[in-house]
Structures are given as C-alpha cells and as structure tokens.
Short mmCIF file of N, CA and C in Angstrom, two decimals:
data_model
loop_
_atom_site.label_atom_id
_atom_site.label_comp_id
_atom_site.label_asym_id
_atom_site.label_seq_id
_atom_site.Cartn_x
_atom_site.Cartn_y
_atom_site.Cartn_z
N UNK A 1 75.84 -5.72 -41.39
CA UNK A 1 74.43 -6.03 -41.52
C UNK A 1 74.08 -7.14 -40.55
N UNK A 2 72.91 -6.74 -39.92
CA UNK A 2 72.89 -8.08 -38.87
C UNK A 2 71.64 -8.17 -38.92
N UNK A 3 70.88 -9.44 -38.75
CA UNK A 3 69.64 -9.93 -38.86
C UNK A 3 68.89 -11.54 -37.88
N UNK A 4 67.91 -10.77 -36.90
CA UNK A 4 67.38 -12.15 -36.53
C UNK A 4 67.00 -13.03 -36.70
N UNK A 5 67.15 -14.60 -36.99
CA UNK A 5 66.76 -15.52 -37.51
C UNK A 5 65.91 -16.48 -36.14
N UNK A 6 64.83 -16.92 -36.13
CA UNK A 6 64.51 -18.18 -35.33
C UNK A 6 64.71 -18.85 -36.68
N UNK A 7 65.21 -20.03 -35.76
CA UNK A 7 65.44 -21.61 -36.46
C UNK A 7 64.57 -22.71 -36.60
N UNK A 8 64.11 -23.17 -37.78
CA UNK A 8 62.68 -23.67 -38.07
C UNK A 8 63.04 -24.93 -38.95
N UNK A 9 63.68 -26.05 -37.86
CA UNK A 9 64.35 -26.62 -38.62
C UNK A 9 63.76 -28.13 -37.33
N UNK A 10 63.30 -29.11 -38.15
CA UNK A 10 62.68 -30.11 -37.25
C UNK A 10 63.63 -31.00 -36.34
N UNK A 11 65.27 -30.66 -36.29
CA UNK A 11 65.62 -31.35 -35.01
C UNK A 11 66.90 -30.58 -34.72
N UNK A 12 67.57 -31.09 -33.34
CA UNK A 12 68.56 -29.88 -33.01
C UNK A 12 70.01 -30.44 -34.37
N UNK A 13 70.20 -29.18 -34.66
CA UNK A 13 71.61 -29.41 -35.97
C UNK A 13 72.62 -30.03 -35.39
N UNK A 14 72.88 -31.30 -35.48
CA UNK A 14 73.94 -32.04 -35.72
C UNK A 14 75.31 -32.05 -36.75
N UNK A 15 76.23 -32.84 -36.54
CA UNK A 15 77.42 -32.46 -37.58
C UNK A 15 76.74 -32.00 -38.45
N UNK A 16 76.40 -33.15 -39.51
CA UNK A 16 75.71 -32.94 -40.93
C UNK A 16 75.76 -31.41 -41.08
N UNK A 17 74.36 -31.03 -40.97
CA UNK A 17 73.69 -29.95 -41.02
C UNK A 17 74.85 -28.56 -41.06
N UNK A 18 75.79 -29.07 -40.12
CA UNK A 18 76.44 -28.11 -39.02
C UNK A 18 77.64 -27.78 -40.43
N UNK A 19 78.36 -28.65 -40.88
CA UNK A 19 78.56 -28.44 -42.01
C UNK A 19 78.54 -28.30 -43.07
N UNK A 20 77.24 -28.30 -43.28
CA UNK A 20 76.81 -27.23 -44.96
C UNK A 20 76.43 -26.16 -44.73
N UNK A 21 76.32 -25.63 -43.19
CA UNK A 21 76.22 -24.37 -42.85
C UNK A 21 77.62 -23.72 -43.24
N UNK A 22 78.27 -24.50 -42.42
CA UNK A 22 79.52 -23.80 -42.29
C UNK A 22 80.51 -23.63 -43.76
N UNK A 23 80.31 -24.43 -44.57
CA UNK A 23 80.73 -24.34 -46.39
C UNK A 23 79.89 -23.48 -46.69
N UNK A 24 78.30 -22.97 -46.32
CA UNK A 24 77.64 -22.20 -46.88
C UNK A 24 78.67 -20.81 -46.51
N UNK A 25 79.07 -20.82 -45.67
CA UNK A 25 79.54 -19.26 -44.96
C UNK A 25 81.04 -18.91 -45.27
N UNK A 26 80.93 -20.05 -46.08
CA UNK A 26 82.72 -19.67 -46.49
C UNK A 26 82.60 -19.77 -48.22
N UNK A 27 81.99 -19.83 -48.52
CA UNK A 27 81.23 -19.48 -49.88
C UNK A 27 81.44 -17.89 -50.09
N UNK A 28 81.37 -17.12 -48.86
CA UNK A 28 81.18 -15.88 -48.74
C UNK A 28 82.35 -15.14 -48.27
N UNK A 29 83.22 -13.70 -48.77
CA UNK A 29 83.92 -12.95 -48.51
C UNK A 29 84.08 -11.80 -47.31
N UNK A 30 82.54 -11.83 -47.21
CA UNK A 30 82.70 -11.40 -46.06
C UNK A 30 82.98 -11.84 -44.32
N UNK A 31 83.33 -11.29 -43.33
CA UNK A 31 83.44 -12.08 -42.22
C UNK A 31 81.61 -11.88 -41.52
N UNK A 32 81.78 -13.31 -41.01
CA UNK A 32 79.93 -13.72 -40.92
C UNK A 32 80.26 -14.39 -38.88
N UNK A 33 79.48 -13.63 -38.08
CA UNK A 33 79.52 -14.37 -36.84
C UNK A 33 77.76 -14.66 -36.62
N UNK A 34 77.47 -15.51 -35.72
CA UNK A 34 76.38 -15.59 -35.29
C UNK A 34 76.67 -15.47 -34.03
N UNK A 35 75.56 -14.69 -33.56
CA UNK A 35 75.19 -14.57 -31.76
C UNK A 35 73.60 -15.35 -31.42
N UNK A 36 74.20 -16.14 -30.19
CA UNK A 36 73.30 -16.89 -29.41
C UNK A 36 73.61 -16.88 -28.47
N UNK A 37 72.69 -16.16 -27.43
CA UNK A 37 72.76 -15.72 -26.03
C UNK A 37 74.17 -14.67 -25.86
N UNK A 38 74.65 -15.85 -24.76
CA UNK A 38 76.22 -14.40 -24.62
C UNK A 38 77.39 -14.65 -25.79
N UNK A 39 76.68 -15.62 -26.85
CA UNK A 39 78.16 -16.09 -27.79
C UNK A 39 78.22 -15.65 -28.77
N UNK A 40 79.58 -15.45 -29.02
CA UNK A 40 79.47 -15.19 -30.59
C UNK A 40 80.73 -16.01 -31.41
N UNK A 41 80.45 -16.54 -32.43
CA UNK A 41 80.95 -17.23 -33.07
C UNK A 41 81.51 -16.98 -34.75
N UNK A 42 81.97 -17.49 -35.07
CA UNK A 42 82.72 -17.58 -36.39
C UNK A 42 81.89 -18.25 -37.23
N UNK A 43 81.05 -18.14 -38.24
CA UNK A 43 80.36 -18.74 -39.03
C UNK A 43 81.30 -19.82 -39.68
N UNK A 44 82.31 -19.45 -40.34
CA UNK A 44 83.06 -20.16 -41.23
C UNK A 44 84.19 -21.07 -40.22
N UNK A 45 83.34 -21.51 -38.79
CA UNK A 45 84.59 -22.18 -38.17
C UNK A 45 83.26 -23.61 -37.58
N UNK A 46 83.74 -24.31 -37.92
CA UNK A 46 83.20 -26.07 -37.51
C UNK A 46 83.04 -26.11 -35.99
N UNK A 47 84.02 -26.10 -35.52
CA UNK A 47 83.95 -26.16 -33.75
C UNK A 47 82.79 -24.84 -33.20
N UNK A 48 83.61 -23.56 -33.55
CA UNK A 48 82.73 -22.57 -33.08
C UNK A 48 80.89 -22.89 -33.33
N UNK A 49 80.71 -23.38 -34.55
CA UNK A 49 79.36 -23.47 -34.80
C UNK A 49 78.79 -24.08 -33.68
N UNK A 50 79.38 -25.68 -33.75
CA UNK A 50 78.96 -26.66 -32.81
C UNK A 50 78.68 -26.64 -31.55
N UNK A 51 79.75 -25.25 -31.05
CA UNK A 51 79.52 -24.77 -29.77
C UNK A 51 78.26 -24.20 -29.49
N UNK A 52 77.70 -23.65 -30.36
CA UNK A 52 76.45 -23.11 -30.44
C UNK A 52 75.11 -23.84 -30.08
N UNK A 53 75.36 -25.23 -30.25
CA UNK A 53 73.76 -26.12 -30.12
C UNK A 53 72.65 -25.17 -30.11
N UNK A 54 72.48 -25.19 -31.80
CA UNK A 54 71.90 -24.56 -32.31
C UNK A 54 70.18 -25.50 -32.38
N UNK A 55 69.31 -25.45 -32.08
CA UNK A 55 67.73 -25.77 -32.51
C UNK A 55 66.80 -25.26 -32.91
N UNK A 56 65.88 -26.23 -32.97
CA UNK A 56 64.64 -25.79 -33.55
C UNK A 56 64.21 -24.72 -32.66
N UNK A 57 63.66 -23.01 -32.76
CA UNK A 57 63.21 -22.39 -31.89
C UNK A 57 63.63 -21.38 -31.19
N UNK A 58 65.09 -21.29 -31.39
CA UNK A 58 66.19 -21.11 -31.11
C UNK A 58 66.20 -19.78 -32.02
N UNK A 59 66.73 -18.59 -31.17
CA UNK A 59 66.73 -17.36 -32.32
C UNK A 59 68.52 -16.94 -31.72
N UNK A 60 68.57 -16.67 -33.48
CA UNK A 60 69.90 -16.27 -33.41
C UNK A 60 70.95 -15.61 -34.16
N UNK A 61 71.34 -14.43 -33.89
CA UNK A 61 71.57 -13.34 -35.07
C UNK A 61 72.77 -13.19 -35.97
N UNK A 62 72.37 -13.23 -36.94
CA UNK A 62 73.27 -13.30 -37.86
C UNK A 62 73.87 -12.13 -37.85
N UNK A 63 75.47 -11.55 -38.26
CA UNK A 63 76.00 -10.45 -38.12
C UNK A 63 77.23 -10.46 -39.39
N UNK A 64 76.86 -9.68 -40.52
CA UNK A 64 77.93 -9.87 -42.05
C UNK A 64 78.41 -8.89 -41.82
N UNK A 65 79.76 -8.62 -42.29
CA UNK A 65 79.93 -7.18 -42.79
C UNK A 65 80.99 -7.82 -43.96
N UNK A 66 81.21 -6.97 -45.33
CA UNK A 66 81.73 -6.99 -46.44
C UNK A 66 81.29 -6.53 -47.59
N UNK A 67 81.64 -7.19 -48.20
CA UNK A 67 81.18 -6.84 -50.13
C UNK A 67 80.06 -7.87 -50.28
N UNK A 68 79.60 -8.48 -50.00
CA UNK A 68 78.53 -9.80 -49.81
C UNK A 68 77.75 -10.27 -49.42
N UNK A 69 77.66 -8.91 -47.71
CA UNK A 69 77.16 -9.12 -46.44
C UNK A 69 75.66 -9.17 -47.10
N UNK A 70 75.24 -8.96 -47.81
CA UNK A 70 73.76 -8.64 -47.83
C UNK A 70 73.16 -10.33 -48.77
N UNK A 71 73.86 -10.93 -49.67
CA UNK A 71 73.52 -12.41 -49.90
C UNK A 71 74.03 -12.98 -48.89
N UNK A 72 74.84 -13.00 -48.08
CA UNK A 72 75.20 -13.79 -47.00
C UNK A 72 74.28 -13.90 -46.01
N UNK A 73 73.73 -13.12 -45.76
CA UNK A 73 72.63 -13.27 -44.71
C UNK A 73 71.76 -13.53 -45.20
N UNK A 74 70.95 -13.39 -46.36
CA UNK A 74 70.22 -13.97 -46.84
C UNK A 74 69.96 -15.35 -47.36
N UNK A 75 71.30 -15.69 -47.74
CA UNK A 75 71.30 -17.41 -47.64
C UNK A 75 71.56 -18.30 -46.84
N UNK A 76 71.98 -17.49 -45.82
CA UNK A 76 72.34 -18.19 -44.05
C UNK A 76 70.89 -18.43 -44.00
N UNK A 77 69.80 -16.84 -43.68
CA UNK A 77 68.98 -17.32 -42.81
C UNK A 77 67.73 -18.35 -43.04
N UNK A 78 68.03 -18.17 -44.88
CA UNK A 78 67.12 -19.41 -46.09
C UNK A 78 67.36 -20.51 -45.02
N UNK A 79 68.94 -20.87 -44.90
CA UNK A 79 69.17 -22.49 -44.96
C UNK A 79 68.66 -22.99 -43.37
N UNK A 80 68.91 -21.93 -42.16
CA UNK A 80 67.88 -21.95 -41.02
C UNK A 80 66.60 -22.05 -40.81
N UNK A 81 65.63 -21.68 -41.91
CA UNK A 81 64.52 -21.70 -41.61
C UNK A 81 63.75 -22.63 -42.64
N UNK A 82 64.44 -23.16 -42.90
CA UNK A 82 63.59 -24.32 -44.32
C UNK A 82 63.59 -25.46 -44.14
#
C-alpha cells in the first residue's frame, strides 16, 4: 500500500520529531519505507530517516506492505501532517 503525504509540519524535522516517527513505525509489523526524490528509506531505521531532511512542504510517499500496512500508513501520514 503506498500513499502520498505532503508534510505540514511548521519546521524542518529534527532528531526529536525524527524519533517518534521512527518508534511510530516500529510499532508496526509490517515493513514501512518512505520515498523522497531518488531515496528510499527504512521507516523503522534512525539514520535512514535523517537522511531524508524531511520538511515542511516536502511530499513524500509512504510505501507498507503486511498485516498492518493499512493503520500504518494511516498513522504515519496523521503524524506528518498535524
């Protein structure tokens, strides 16, 4: 299941942020990457995220597959856009 998110979030995600994403995504059974531009990343990995410099404005697709995939993306793209 994969889904576009812009990011609506008032400054670029720093650690903080960067890790309650990343506990959010390991909460979850399924394997979760995000793509931004040519990257793709490991949701449930700290570095990989960070690599991402992720911001406000910034669109970027979420990609689940599992037993879960369908709350997983849905609470990824909550915690991006709020």
């Amino acid at each position: 299941m994969q889904k576009e998110v812009t990011i609506q979030m008032s400054n670029s995600m720093e650690a903080t942020p960067i890790a309650h994403l990343v506990q959010l995504a390991n909460q979850f059974t399924s394997s979760i990457y995000f793509e931004m531009d040519e990257k793709k990343v490991n949701a449930k990995s700290i570095m990989g995220m960070m690599s991402l410099v992720l911001s406000s404005g910034s669109r970027v697709v979420i990609d689940a597959a599992g037993d879960d995939e369908e709350k997983a993306v849905e609470e990824l793209s909550e915690f991006l856009t709020k």
